[in-house]
Amino acid sequence: MKNQRDKLQQYRKRITILTDRETAIAKECLALNDRKRALLALRRKKYQESLLDKTDAQLAQLEQLTGQVEFALVQKDVLFGLQQGTQVLNTIHKEMGGIEGVERLMGESEEARAYQEEVSQMLQGNLSTQDEEDVEDELEALRQEIAEPVHLPAPPTKEPPKREPVLEQQQEPEVQTRTALPA
């Protein structure tokens, strides 16, 4: 389609050149007082202009069609993206087990919570008031043990005494002397 559009634009340029030439011929004929040839040139110009109008209309239709095709391609890409997104969502839903899987999980969680509550109620029923107080006291002791900071010894407040460096006595290196021995 774009090639066809380019050909129409080239044809339009050629017609424009022809109409300009026919106008120039009509002017020349009028200058030579040749009215018939001037009218003929203007009629050819008028015909070329009607062809130019038709070409412009065809070019506009072609441009509109090109735009519609490009828009359809964009819509196709959007549709393809939506299809891929739907496939991904379906895969995720299958992995989750669908609504039934979520409901089953929620039911299991509720059952586990109810079971824990039942165990707590049974333990509370078997414990006497004194036992319950002991459990509460032990819980409080554990909380305090966890919350208590670790006591470290206090840092020193005085500067340590300065010691004089002990200098090691420097030993003089032994000088070896050589003595000549009689031969």
mmCIF file of C-alpha atoms in Angstrom:
data_model
loop_
_atom_site.group_PDB
_atom_site.id
_atom_site.type_symbol
_atom_site.label_atom_id
_atom_site.label_comp_id
_atom_site.label_asym_id
_atom_site.label_seq_id
_atom_site.Cartn_x
_atom_site.Cartn_y
_atom_site.Cartn_z
ATOM 1 C CA MET A 1 0.000 0.000 0.000
ATOM 2 C CA LYS A 2 2.821 2.354 0.771
ATOM 3 C CA ASN A 3 4.326 1.653 -2.653
ATOM 4 C CA GLN A 4 0.981 2.461 -4.244
ATOM 5 C CA ARG A 5 0.845 5.680 -2.235
ATOM 6 C CA ASP A 6 4.319 6.627 -3.436
ATOM 7 C CA LYS A 7 3.318 5.947 -7.059
ATOM 8 C CA LEU A 8 0.230 8.130 -6.667
ATOM 9 C CA GLN A 9 2.351 10.943 -5.250
ATOM 10 C CA GLN A 10 4.730 10.702 -8.220
ATOM 11 C CA TYR A 11 1.759 10.728 -10.604
ATOM 12 C CA ARG A 12 0.434 13.816 -8.793
ATOM 13 C CA LYS A 13 3.759 15.600 -9.306
ATOM 14 C CA ARG A 14 3.725 14.764 -13.020
ATOM 15 C CA ILE A 15 0.173 16.114 -13.398
ATOM 16 C CA THR A 16 1.145 19.302 -11.559
ATOM 17 C CA ILE A 17 4.058 19.777 -13.972
ATOM 18 C CA LEU A 18 1.706 19.193 -16.938
ATOM 19 C CA THR A 19 -0.844 21.755 -15.673
ATOM 20 C CA ASP A 20 1.910 24.314 -15.224
ATOM 21 C CA ARG A 21 3.121 23.607 -18.767
ATOM 22 C CA GLU A 22 -0.423 23.920 -20.193
ATOM 23 C CA THR A 23 -0.789 27.282 -18.441
ATOM 24 C CA ALA A 24 2.487 28.453 -19.975
ATOM 25 C CA ILE A 25 1.357 27.263 -23.441
ATOM 26 C CA ALA A 26 -1.970 29.112 -23.046
ATOM 27 C CA LYS A 27 -0.097 32.317 -22.154
ATOM 28 C CA GLU A 28 2.171 31.945 -25.194
ATOM 29 C CA CYS A 29 -0.795 31.347 -27.509
ATOM 30 C CA LEU A 30 -2.584 34.408 -26.152
ATOM 31 C CA ALA A 31 0.559 36.434 -26.718
ATOM 32 C CA LEU A 32 0.498 35.243 -30.345
ATOM 33 C CA ASN A 33 -3.257 35.966 -30.602
ATOM 34 C CA ASP A 34 -4.015 32.256 -31.137
ATOM 35 C CA ARG A 35 -7.209 32.013 -29.123
ATOM 36 C CA LYS A 36 -8.130 28.454 -30.246
ATOM 37 C CA ARG A 37 -4.827 26.933 -29.167
ATOM 38 C CA ALA A 38 -4.985 28.875 -25.871
ATOM 39 C CA LEU A 39 -8.493 27.469 -25.202
ATOM 40 C CA LEU A 40 -7.264 23.972 -26.090
ATOM 41 C CA ALA A 41 -4.331 24.315 -23.677
ATOM 42 C CA LEU A 42 -6.664 25.547 -20.892
ATOM 43 C CA ARG A 43 -9.070 22.651 -21.558
ATOM 44 C CA ARG A 44 -6.173 20.178 -21.267
ATOM 45 C CA LYS A 45 -5.141 21.968 -18.072
ATOM 46 C CA LYS A 46 -8.696 21.654 -16.720
ATOM 47 C CA TYR A 47 -8.702 17.941 -17.587
ATOM 48 C CA GLN A 48 -5.327 17.487 -15.848
ATOM 49 C CA GLU A 49 -6.688 19.324 -12.778
ATOM 50 C CA SER A 50 -9.695 16.971 -12.654
ATOM 51 C CA LEU A 51 -7.234 14.047 -12.784
ATOM 52 C CA LEU A 52 -5.296 15.739 -10.007
ATOM 53 C CA ASP A 53 -8.462 16.001 -7.887
ATOM 54 C CA LYS A 54 -9.212 12.306 -8.474
ATOM 55 C CA THR A 55 -5.627 11.424 -7.601
ATOM 56 C CA ASP A 56 -5.870 13.464 -4.389
ATOM 57 C CA ALA A 57 -9.106 11.665 -3.463
ATOM 58 C CA GLN A 58 -7.503 8.278 -4.136
ATOM 59 C CA LEU A 59 -4.441 9.303 -2.151
ATOM 60 C CA ALA A 60 -6.638 10.347 0.785
ATOM 61 C CA GLN A 61 -8.468 7.007 0.655
ATOM 62 C CA LEU A 62 -5.175 5.167 0.531
ATOM 63 C CA GLU A 63 -3.849 7.140 3.510
ATOM 64 C CA GLN A 64 -7.041 6.379 5.437
ATOM 65 C CA LEU A 65 -6.794 2.691 4.569
ATOM 66 C CA THR A 66 -3.127 2.624 5.600
ATOM 67 C CA GLY A 67 -4.056 4.192 8.936
ATOM 68 C CA GLN A 68 -6.817 1.637 9.457
ATOM 69 C CA VAL A 69 -4.455 -1.233 8.672
ATOM 70 C CA GLU A 70 -1.848 0.110 11.099
ATOM 71 C CA PHE A 71 -4.527 0.512 13.781
ATOM 72 C CA ALA A 72 -5.730 -3.053 13.126
ATOM 73 C CA LEU A 73 -2.143 -4.277 13.614
ATOM 74 C CA VAL A 74 -1.979 -2.451 16.942
ATOM 75 C CA GLN A 75 -5.296 -4.019 17.953
ATOM 76 C CA LYS A 76 -3.931 -7.423 16.961
ATOM 77 C CA ASP A 77 -0.884 -6.877 19.197
ATOM 78 C CA VAL A 78 -3.117 -5.794 22.086
ATOM 79 C CA LEU A 79 -5.310 -8.857 21.603
ATOM 80 C CA PHE A 80 -2.234 -11.103 21.574
ATOM 81 C CA GLY A 81 -1.027 -9.482 24.814
ATOM 82 C CA LEU A 82 -4.433 -10.019 26.414
ATOM 83 C CA GLN A 83 -4.377 -13.681 25.382
ATOM 84 C CA GLN A 84 -0.949 -14.179 26.918
ATOM 85 C CA GLY A 85 -2.029 -12.424 30.120
ATOM 86 C CA THR A 86 -5.121 -14.626 30.339
ATOM 87 C CA GLN A 87 -2.998 -17.750 29.899
ATOM 88 C CA VAL A 88 -0.641 -16.636 32.677
ATOM 89 C CA LEU A 89 -3.586 -15.907 34.991
ATOM 90 C CA ASN A 90 -5.122 -19.314 34.255
ATOM 91 C CA THR A 91 -1.796 -21.014 34.999
ATOM 92 C CA ILE A 92 -1.516 -19.155 38.311
ATOM 93 C CA HIS A 93 -5.094 -20.068 39.221
ATOM 94 C CA LYS A 94 -4.386 -23.730 38.442
ATOM 95 C CA GLU A 95 -1.293 -23.614 40.667
ATOM 96 C CA MET A 96 -3.391 -22.117 43.466
ATOM 97 C CA GLY A 97 -5.994 -24.849 43.031
ATOM 98 C CA GLY A 98 -8.756 -22.476 42.024
ATOM 99 C CA ILE A 99 -11.495 -21.241 44.314
ATOM 100 C CA GLU A 100 -11.975 -24.726 45.768
ATOM 101 C CA GLY A 101 -8.325 -24.864 46.803
ATOM 102 C CA VAL A 102 -8.518 -21.478 48.510
ATOM 103 C CA GLU A 103 -11.757 -22.448 50.281
ATOM 104 C CA ARG A 104 -10.198 -25.759 51.362
ATOM 105 C CA LEU A 105 -7.135 -23.945 52.729
ATOM 106 C CA MET A 106 -9.318 -21.449 54.586
ATOM 107 C CA GLY A 107 -11.359 -24.332 56.027
ATOM 108 C CA GLU A 108 -8.219 -26.170 57.147
ATOM 109 C CA SER A 109 -6.907 -23.000 58.790
ATOM 110 C CA GLU A 110 -10.212 -22.522 60.602
ATOM 111 C CA GLU A 111 -10.208 -26.178 61.706
ATOM 112 C CA ALA A 112 -6.643 -25.859 63.032
ATOM 113 C CA ARG A 113 -7.555 -22.684 64.935
ATOM 114 C CA ALA A 114 -10.675 -24.346 66.380
ATOM 115 C CA TYR A 115 -8.628 -27.400 67.402
ATOM 116 C CA GLN A 116 -6.065 -25.183 69.151
ATOM 117 C CA GLU A 117 -8.865 -23.354 70.961
ATOM 118 C CA GLU A 118 -10.384 -26.672 72.036
ATOM 119 C CA VAL A 119 -7.037 -27.907 73.386
ATOM 120 C CA SER A 120 -6.594 -24.654 75.302
ATOM 121 C CA GLN A 121 -10.092 -24.969 76.775
ATOM 122 C CA MET A 122 -9.421 -28.571 77.837
ATOM 123 C CA LEU A 123 -6.132 -27.644 79.463
ATOM 124 C CA GLN A 124 -7.743 -24.756 81.296
ATOM 125 C CA GLY A 125 -10.502 -27.046 82.555
ATOM 126 C CA ASN A 126 -8.017 -29.591 83.966
ATOM 127 C CA LEU A 127 -5.846 -27.031 85.678
ATOM 128 C CA SER A 128 -6.827 -25.759 89.071
ATOM 129 C CA THR A 129 -6.827 -22.098 89.894
ATOM 130 C CA GLN A 130 -3.517 -22.538 91.676
ATOM 131 C CA ASP A 131 -2.012 -24.314 88.644
ATOM 132 C CA GLU A 132 -3.278 -21.564 86.373
ATOM 133 C CA GLU A 133 -1.655 -18.922 88.599
ATOM 134 C CA ASP A 134 1.615 -20.876 88.573
ATOM 135 C CA VAL A 135 1.540 -21.031 84.772
ATOM 136 C CA GLU A 136 0.873 -17.285 84.581
ATOM 137 C CA ASP A 137 3.731 -16.588 87.036
ATOM 138 C CA GLU A 138 6.098 -18.790 85.031
ATOM 139 C CA LEU A 139 5.096 -16.983 81.840
ATOM 140 C CA GLU A 140 5.770 -13.619 83.488
ATOM 141 C CA ALA A 141 9.161 -14.848 84.743
ATOM 142 C CA LEU A 142 10.088 -15.943 81.222
ATOM 143 C CA ARG A 143 9.056 -12.552 79.854
ATOM 144 C CA GLN A 144 11.211 -10.742 82.411
ATOM 145 C CA GLU A 145 14.125 -13.058 81.750
ATOM 146 C CA ILE A 146 13.935 -12.289 78.072
ATOM 147 C CA ALA A 147 13.403 -8.585 78.649
ATOM 148 C CA GLU A 148 16.167 -8.160 81.273
ATOM 149 C CA PRO A 149 19.318 -6.682 79.871
ATOM 150 C CA VAL A 150 22.553 -8.559 80.403
ATOM 151 C CA HIS A 151 24.509 -6.986 83.252
ATOM 152 C CA LEU A 152 28.084 -6.332 82.364
ATOM 153 C CA PRO A 153 30.712 -5.047 84.789
ATOM 154 C CA ALA A 154 31.095 -1.295 84.932
ATOM 155 C CA PRO A 155 33.910 0.168 82.884
ATOM 156 C CA PRO A 156 36.889 1.631 84.736
ATOM 157 C CA THR A 157 36.543 5.270 85.713
ATOM 158 C CA LYS A 158 40.229 6.053 86.274
ATOM 159 C CA GLU A 159 43.043 6.140 83.813
ATOM 160 C CA PRO A 160 45.425 3.222 84.257
ATOM 161 C CA PRO A 161 48.731 4.224 85.896
ATOM 162 C CA LYS A 162 51.480 5.065 83.501
ATOM 163 C CA ARG A 163 54.491 2.835 83.673
ATOM 164 C CA GLU A 164 57.986 3.916 82.937
ATOM 165 C CA PRO A 165 59.393 1.912 80.108
ATOM 166 C CA VAL A 166 62.136 -0.399 81.255
ATOM 167 C CA LEU A 167 65.144 0.014 79.099
ATOM 168 C CA GLU A 168 67.088 -3.080 78.482
ATOM 169 C CA GLN A 169 70.684 -2.681 79.185
ATOM 170 C CA GLN A 170 72.490 -2.376 76.029
ATOM 171 C CA GLN A 171 75.276 -4.808 75.708
ATOM 172 C CA GLU A 172 78.384 -3.758 74.006
ATOM 173 C CA PRO A 173 79.179 -5.974 71.137
ATOM 174 C CA GLU A 174 82.188 -8.115 71.712
ATOM 175 C CA VAL A 175 85.043 -7.117 69.560
ATOM 176 C CA GLN A 176 87.082 -9.983 68.411
ATOM 177 C CA THR A 177 90.705 -9.258 68.244
ATOM 178 C CA ARG A 178 93.065 -11.171 66.165
ATOM 179 C CA THR A 179 96.400 -12.151 67.322
ATOM 180 C CA ALA A 180 99.155 -13.204 65.109
ATOM 181 C CA LEU A 181 100.552 -16.588 65.865
ATOM 182 C CA PRO A 182 104.196 -17.426 65.317
ATOM 183 C CA ALA A 183 104.728 -19.671 62.461
#
